[in-house]
Short mmCIF file of C-alpha atoms in Angstrom, two decimals:
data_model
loop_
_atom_site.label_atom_id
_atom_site.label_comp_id
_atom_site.label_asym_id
_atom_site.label_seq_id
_atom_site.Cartn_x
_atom_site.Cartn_y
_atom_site.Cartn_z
CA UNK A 1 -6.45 219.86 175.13
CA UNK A 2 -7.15 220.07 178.73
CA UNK A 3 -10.77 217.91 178.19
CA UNK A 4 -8.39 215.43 176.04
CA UNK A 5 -6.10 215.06 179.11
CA UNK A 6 -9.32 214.19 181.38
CA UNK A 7 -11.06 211.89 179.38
CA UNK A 8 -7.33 210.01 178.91
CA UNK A 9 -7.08 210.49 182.87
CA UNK A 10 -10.37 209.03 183.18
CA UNK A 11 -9.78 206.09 180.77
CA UNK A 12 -7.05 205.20 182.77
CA UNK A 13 -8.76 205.00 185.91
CA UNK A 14 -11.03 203.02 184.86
CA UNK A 15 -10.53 199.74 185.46
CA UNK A 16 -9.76 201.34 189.62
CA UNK A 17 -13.28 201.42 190.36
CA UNK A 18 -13.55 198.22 191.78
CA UNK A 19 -17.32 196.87 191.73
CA UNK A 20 -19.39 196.61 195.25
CA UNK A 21 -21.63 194.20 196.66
CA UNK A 22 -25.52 195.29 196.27
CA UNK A 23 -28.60 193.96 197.29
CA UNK A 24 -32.43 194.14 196.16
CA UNK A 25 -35.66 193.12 197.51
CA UNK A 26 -39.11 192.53 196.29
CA UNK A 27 -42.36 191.47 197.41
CA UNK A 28 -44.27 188.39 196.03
CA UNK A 29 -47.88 189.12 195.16
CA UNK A 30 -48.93 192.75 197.07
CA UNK A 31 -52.08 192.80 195.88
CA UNK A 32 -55.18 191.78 198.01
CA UNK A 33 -53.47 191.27 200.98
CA UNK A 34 -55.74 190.53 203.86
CA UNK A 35 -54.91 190.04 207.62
CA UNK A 36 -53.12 186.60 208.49
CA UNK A 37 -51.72 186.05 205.12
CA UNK A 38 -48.29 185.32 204.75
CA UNK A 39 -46.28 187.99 202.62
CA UNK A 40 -42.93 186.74 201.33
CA UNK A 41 -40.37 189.43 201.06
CA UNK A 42 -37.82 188.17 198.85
CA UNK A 43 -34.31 189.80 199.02
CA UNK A 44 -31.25 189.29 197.11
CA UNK A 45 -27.35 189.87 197.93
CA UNK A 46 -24.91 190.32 194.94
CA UNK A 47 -20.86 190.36 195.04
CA UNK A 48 -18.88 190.22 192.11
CA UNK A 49 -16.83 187.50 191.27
CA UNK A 50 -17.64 185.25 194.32
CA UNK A 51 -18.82 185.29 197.84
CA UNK A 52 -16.48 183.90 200.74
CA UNK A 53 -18.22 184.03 203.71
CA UNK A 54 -22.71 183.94 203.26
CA UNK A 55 -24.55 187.21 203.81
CA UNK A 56 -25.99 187.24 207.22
CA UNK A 57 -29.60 188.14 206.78
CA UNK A 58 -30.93 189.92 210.00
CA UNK A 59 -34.15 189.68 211.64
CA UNK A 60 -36.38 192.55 212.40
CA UNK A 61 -39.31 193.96 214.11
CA UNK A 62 -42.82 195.14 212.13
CA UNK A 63 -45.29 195.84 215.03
CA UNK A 64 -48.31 193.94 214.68
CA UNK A 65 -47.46 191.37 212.48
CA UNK A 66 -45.16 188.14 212.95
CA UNK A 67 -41.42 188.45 210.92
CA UNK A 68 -39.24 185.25 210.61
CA UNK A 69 -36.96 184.14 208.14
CA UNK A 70 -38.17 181.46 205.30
CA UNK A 71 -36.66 177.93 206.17
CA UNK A 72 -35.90 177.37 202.10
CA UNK A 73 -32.61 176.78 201.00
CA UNK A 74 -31.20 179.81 199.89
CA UNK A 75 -30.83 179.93 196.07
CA UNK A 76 -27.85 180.73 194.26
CA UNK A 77 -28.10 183.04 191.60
CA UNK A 78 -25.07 184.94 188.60
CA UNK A 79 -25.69 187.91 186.59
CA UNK A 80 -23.56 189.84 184.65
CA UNK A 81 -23.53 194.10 184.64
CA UNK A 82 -21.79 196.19 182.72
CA UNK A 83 -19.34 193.54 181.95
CA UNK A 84 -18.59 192.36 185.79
CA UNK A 85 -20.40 188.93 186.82
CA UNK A 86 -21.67 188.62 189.84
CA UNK A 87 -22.70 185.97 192.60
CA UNK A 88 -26.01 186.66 194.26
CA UNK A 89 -27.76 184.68 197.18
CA UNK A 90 -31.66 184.57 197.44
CA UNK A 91 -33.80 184.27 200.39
CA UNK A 92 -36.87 185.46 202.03
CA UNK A 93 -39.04 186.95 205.05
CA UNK A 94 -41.94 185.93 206.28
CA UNK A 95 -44.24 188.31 207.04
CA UNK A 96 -48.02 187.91 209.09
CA UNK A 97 -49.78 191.31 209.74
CA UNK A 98 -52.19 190.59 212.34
CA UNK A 99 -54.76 193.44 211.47
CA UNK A 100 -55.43 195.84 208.10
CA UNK A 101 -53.55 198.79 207.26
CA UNK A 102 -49.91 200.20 206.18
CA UNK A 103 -47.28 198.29 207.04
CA UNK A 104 -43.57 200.04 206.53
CA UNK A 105 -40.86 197.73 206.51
CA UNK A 106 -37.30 198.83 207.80
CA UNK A 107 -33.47 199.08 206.28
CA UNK A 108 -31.73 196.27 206.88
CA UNK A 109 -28.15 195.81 206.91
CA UNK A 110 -26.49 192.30 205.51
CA UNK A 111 -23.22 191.49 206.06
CA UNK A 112 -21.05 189.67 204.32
CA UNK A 113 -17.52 188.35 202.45
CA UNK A 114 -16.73 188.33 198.92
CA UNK A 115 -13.25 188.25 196.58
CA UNK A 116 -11.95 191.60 195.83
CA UNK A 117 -9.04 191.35 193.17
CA UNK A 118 -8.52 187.45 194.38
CA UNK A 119 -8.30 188.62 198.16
CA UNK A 120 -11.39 187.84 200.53
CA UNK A 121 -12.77 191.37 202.08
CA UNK A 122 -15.57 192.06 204.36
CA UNK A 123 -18.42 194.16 203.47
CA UNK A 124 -22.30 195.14 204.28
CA UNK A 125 -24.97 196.49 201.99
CA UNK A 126 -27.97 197.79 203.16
CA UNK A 127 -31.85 197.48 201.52
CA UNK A 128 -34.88 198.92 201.95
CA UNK A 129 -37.66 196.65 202.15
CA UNK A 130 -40.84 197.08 200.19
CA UNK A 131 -43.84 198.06 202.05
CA UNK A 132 -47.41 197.16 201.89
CA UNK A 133 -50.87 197.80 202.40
CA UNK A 134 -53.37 195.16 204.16
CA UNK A 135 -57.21 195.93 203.34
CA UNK A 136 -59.67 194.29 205.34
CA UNK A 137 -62.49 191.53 204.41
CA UNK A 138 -66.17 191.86 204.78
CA UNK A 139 -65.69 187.93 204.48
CA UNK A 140 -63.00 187.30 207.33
CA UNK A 141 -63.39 186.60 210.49
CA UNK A 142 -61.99 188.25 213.59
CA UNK A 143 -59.71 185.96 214.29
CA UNK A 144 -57.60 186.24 210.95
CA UNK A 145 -56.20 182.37 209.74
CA UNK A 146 -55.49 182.93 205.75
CA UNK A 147 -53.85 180.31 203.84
CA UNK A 148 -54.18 178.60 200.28
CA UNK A 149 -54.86 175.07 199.63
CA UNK A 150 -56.43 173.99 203.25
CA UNK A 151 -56.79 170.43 203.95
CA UNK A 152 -57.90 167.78 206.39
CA UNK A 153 -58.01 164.32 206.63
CA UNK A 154 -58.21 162.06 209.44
CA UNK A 155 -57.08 158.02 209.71
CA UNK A 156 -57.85 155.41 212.70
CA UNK A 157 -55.40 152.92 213.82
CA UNK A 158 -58.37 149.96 214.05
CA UNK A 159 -61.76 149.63 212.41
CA UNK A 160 -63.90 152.04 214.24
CA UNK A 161 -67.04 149.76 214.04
CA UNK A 162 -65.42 146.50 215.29
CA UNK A 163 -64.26 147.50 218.79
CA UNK A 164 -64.70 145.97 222.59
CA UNK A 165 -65.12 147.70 225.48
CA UNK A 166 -61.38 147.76 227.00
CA UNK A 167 -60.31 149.17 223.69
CA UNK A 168 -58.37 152.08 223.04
CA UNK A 169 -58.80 153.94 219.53
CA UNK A 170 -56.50 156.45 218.41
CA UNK A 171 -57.94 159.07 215.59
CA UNK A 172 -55.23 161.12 213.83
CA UNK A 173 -56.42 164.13 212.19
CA UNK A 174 -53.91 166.03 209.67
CA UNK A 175 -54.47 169.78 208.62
CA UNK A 176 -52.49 170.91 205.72
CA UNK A 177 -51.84 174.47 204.03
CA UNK A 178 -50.13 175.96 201.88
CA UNK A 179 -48.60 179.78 202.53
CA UNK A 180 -48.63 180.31 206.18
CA UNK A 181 -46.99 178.46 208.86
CA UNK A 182 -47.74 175.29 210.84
CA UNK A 183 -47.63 177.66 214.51
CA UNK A 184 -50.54 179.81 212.72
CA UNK A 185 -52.35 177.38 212.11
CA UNK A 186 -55.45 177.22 215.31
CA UNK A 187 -56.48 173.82 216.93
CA UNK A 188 -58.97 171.47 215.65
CA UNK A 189 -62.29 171.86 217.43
CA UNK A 190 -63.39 167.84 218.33
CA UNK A 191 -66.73 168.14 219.86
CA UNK A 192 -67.79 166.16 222.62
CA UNK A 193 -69.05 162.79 222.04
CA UNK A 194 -71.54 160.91 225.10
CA UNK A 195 -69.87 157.85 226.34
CA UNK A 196 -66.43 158.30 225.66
CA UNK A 197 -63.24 159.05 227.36
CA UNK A 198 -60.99 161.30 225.49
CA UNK A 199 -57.27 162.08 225.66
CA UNK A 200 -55.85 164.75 223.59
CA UNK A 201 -51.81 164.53 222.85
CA UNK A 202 -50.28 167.38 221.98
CA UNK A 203 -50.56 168.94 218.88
CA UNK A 204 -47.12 167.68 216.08
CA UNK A 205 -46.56 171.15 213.60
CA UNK A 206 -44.16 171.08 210.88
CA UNK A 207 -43.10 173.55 208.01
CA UNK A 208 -41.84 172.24 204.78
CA UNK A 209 -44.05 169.47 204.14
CA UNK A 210 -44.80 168.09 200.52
CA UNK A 211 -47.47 166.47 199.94
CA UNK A 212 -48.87 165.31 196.29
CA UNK A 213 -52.03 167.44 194.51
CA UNK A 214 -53.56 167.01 191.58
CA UNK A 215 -51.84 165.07 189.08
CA UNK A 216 -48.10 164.52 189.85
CA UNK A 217 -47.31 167.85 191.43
CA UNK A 218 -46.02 167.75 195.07
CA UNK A 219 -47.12 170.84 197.10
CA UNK A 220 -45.23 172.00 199.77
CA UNK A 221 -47.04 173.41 202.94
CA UNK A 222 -47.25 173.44 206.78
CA UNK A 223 -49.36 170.77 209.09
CA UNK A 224 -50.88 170.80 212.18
CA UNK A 225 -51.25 167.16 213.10
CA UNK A 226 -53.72 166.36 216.42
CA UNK A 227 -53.77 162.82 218.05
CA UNK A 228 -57.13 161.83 220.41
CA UNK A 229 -57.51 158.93 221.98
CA UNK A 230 -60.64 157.33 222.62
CA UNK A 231 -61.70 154.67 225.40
CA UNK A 232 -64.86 153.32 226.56
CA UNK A 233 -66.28 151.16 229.41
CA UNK A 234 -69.50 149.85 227.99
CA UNK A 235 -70.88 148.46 225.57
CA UNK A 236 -73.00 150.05 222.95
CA UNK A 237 -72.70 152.70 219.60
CA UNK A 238 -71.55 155.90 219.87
CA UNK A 239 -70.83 158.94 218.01
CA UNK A 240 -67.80 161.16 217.23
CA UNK A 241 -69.20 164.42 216.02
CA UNK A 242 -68.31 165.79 212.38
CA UNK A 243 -65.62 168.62 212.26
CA UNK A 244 -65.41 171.53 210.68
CA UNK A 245 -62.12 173.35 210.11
CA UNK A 246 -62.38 177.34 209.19
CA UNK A 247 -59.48 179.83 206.93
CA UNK A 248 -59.91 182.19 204.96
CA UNK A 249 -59.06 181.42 201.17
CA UNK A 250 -56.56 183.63 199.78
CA UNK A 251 -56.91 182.70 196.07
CA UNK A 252 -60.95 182.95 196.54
CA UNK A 253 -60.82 185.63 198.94
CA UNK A 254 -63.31 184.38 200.65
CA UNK A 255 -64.18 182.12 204.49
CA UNK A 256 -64.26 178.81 203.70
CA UNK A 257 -64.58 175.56 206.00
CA UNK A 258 -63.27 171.94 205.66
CA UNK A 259 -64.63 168.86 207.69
CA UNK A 260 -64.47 165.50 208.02
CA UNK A 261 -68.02 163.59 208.55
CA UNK A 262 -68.69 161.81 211.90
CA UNK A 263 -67.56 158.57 212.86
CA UNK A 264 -69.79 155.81 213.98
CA UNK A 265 -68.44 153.72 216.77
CA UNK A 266 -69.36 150.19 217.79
CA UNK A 267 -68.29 148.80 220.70
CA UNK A 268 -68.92 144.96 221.35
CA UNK A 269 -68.75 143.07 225.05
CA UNK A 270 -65.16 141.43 225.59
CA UNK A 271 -65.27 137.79 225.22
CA UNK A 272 -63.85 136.11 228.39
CA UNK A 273 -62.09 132.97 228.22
CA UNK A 274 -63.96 129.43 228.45
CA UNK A 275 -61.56 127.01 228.82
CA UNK A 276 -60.07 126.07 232.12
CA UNK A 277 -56.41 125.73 231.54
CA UNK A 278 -54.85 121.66 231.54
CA UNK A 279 -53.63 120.50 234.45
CA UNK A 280 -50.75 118.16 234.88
CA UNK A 281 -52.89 114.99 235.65
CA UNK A 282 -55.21 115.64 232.70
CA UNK A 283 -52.32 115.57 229.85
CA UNK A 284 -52.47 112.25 227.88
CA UNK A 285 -49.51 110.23 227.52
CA UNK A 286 -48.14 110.36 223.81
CA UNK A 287 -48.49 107.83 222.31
CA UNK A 288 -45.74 104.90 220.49
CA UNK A 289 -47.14 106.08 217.16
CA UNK A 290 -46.50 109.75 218.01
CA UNK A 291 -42.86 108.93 219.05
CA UNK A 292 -42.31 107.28 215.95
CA UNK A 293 -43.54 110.34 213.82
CA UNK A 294 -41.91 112.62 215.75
CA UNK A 295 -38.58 110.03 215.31
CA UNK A 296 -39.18 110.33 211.81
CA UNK A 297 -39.46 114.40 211.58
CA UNK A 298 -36.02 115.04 213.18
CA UNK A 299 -34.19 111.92 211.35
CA UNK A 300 -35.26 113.61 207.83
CA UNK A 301 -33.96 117.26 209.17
CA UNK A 302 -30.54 115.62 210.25
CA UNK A 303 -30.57 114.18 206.75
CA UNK A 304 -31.31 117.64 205.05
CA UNK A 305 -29.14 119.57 207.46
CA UNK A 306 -26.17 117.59 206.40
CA UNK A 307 -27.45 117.73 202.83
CA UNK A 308 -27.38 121.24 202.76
CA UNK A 309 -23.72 121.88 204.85
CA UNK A 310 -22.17 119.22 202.11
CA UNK A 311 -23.66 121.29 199.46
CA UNK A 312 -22.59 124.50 200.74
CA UNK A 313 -18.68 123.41 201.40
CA UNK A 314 -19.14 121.93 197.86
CA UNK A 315 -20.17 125.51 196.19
CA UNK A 316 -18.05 127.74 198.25
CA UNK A 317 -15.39 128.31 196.11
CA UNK A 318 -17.96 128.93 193.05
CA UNK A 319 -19.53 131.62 195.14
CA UNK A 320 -16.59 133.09 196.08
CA UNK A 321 -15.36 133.06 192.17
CA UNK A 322 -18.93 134.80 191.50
CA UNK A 323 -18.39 137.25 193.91
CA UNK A 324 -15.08 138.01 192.99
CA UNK A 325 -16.32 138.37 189.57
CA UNK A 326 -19.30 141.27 190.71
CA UNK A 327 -16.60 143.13 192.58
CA UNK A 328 -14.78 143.48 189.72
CA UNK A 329 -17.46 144.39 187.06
CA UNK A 330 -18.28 147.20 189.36
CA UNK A 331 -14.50 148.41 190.20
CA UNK A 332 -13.63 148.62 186.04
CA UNK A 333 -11.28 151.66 185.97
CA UNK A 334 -13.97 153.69 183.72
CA UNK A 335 -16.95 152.96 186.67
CA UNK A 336 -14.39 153.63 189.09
CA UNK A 337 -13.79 157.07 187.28
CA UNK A 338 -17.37 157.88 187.04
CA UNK A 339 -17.64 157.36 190.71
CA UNK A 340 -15.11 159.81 191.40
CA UNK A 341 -16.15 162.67 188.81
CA UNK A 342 -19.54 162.09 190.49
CA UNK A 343 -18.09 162.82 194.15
CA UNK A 344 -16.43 165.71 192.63
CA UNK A 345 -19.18 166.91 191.57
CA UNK A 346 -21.66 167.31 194.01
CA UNK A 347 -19.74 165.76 197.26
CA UNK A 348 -18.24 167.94 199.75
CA UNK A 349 -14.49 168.81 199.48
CA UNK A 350 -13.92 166.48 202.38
CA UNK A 351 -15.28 163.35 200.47
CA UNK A 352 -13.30 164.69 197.66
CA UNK A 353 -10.10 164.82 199.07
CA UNK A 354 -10.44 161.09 200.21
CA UNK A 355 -11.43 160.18 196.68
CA UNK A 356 -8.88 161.50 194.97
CA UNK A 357 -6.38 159.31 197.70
CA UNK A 358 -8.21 156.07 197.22
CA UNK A 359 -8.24 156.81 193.17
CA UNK A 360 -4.14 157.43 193.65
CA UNK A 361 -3.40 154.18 195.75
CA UNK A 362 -5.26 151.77 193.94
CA UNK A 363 -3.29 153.13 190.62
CA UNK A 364 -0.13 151.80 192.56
CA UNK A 365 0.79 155.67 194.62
CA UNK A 366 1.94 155.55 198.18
CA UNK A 367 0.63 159.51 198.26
CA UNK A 368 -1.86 161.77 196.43
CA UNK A 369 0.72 164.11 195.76
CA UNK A 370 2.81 161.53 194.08
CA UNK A 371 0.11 160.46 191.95
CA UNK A 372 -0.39 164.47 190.68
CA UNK A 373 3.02 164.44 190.15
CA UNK A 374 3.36 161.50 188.04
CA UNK A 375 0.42 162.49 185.81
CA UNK A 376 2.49 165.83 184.49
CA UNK A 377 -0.76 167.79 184.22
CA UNK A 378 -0.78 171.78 185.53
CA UNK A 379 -4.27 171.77 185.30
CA UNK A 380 -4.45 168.86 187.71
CA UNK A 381 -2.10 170.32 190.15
CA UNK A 382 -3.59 173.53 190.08
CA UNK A 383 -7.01 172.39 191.43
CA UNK A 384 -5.57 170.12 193.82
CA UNK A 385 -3.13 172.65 195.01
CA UNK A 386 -6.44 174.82 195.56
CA UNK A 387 -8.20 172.20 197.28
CA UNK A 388 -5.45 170.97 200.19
CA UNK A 389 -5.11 175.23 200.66
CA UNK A 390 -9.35 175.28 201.63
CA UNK A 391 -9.09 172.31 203.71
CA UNK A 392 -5.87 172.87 205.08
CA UNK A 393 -5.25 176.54 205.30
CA UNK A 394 -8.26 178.89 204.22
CA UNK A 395 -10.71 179.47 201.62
CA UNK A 396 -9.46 182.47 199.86
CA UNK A 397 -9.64 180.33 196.38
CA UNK A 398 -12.31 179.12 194.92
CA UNK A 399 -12.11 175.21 193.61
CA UNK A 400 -13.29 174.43 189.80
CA UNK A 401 -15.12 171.11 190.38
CA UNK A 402 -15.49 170.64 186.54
CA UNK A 403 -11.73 171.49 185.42
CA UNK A 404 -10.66 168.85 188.28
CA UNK A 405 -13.19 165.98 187.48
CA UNK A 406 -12.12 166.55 183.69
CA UNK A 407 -8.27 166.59 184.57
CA UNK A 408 -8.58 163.25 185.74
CA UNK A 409 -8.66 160.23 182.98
CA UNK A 410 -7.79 156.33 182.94
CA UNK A 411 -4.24 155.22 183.65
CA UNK A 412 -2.79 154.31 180.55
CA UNK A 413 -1.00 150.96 180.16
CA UNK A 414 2.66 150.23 181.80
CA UNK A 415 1.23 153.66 183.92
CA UNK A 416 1.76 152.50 187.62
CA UNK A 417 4.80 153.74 189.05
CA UNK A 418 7.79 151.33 190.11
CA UNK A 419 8.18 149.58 192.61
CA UNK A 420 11.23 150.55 194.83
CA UNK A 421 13.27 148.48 197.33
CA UNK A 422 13.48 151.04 200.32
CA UNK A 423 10.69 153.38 201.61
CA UNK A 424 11.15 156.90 201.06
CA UNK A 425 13.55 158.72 203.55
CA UNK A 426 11.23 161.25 204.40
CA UNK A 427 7.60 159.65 203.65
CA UNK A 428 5.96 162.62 204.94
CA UNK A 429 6.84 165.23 203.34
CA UNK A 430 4.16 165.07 200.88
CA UNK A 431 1.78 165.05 203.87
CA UNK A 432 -0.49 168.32 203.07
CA UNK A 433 -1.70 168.47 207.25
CA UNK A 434 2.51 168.76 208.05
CA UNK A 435 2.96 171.10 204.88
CA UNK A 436 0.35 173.81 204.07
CA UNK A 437 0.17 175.44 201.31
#
């Protein structure tokens, strides 16, 4: 009897254990690590039913290796346990060890906001990341630079061989990897090359680059971009040495180099000018045939401008019928409807807002409210309600783009509302900004 009373007790109180955030982390290829290669620590934050405020991901400390936080956009993941869905948030650490060996990675603590029985609450959750180990390579040198992918290319903003002396040529060289980042990545060594003055700008880096590999596929990578510019004072050929670029391949686990070949330069004499510049004695008199051409030339472009200004008063109503015409192929109610459920869609609540006000006054409504009102749809109202209380008053609730864009369907016929012969007494009362929800 008494174990009967219990598991009734327990049945009860149930549905009171309310279900807490968690998180999760991972690490994304731990084998064959090797000193300078980027680790990505990949860490996930779940809340059930939604989140209202992002989790705040810390950074943290590791010594001997470089920690920052990946600049991906954070990915948005659901999963359901034990019967509760939740709302999870991906994103990940960057981690360089500088040297082999065990490297422990801390707790971390993640705070964040998330719905708890349709009221926002804060919270934290705390993970333990992953560690790892970091072997050293017979094949590596000792300063470590490991990446996958490695690149370089170089472009000239002239032809190299077809240059006078005077001339300034500008070389661009490009280095681009994948898996590390663009402040890892060392300088380019130029060589020196006899003859020539060189100016070095500095160095352009950048993380989140795509660029296109084999095929169709875009890779995504860092670059180290270096500028020179080269000048010269004489005449003659000279010689920009070949480069050669060295990382350590991850995938081959192996050193590996890439270079660009040398450039041949050629650098001709300037040509000075030969012809002494006209002087006002020496300019011939035109002559009465030249006055009668040139006569002729700006009689025929008084005849065509006219032409054409006749022409264009003539047409000007036909354009403006045409035009009249587009605008109104493109404004059909249904395209005009697409063009909302599109903004709803993917638009920020902002842009949505004003949509839904220009979709209510061109149907013939002095107000947005009015327009929801008229339509006699709960559904409709709901979502709208929800939307004016996040813009206007806080973001406890969370807005159903799809049940709002599919709420929303063509006026039918006879549907605007009457006209009336005084203004409303109060006109803004409906005014959401003077009226919260």
């Amino acid at each position: 009897m008494r174990l009967l009373v219990l598991l009734i007790g327990l049945l009860a109180c149930g549905p009171g254990f309310a279900a807490e955030p968690f998180a999760r982390a991972s690490i994304e290829g731990a084998e064959g690590i090797v000193p300078g290669q980027q680790v990505r620590v990949v860490v996930d934050v779940f809340a059930p039913d939604f989140f209202t405020s992002p989790p705040q991901f810390p950074l943290f400390d590791v010594p001997d290796a470089l920690v920052t936080l990946s600049d991906d956009r954070a990915q948005n993941l659901v999963q359901t346990i034990d019967g509760v869905q939740y709302s999870g948030i991906r994103r990940s650490y960057a981690v360089v060890p500088e040297k082999a060996g065990y490297f422990q990675l801390p707790v971390i603590e993640i705070d964040l906001g998330y719905s708890s029985n349709g009221s926002p609450v804060k919270g934290m959750v705390k993970v333990t990341l992953p560690s790892f180990e970091v072997g050293a390579s017979s094949h590596q040198s000792a300063t470590p630079f490991a990446a996958r992918g490695l690149t370089i290319t170089q472009s000239f903003d002239r032809d190299p061989a077809s240059l006078k002396v005077g001339d300034a040529l500008v070389r661009t060289i490009v280095v681009f990897a994948e898996d590390t980042q663009a402040m890892l990545m060392p300088p380019v060594t130029l060589g020196d090359a006899a003859g020539l003055a060189r100016y070095v700008k500095p160095p352009m880096l950048a993380d989140g680059v795509g660029q296109r590999g084999i095929g169709r596929t875009v890779e995504t990578g860092s670059t180290r971009t270096e500028t020179v510019v080269y000048t010269t004072s004489s005449e003659g050929s000279f010689l920009l040495p070949p480069i050669s670029y060295s990382w350590f391949d991850v995938d081959g686990h192996d050193s590996a180099a890439a270079t660009l070949p040398a450039v041949k330069l050629v650098v001709a004499q300037a040509v000075t000018g030969e012809r002494l510049p006209p002087t006002l004695g020496d300019k011939p008199a035109p002559s009465s045939g030249i006055k009668r051409s040139l006569l002729a030339v700006l009689l025929l472009g008084a005849i065509d401008i006219a032409v054409a200004f006749f022409v264009w008063r003539r047409f000007a109503d036909v354009r403006a019928a045409m035009n009249a015409f587009r605008d109104l192929r493109r404004n059909t109610p249904r395209r005009r409807l697409r063009r909302l459920r599109t903004v709803i869609g993917v638009g920020p609540e902002d842009a949505i807002y004003q949509a839904l006000q220009d979709w209510s006054r061109r149907l013939g409504f002095r107000t947005l409210s009015a327009w929801v009102v008229a339509q006699g749809n709960s559904r409709l109202a709901a979502q709208v309600a929800i939307l004016e209380r996040r813009l206007f008053r806080s973001r406890d609730m969370q807005l159903d783009r799809a049940a709002l864009a599919s709420a929303i369907t063509l006026p039918r016929a006879g549907g605007r509302p009457p006209k009336r012969a005084l203004p409303d007494l109060n006109p803004t009362a409906e005014d959401p900004l003077l009226h919260p929800l």
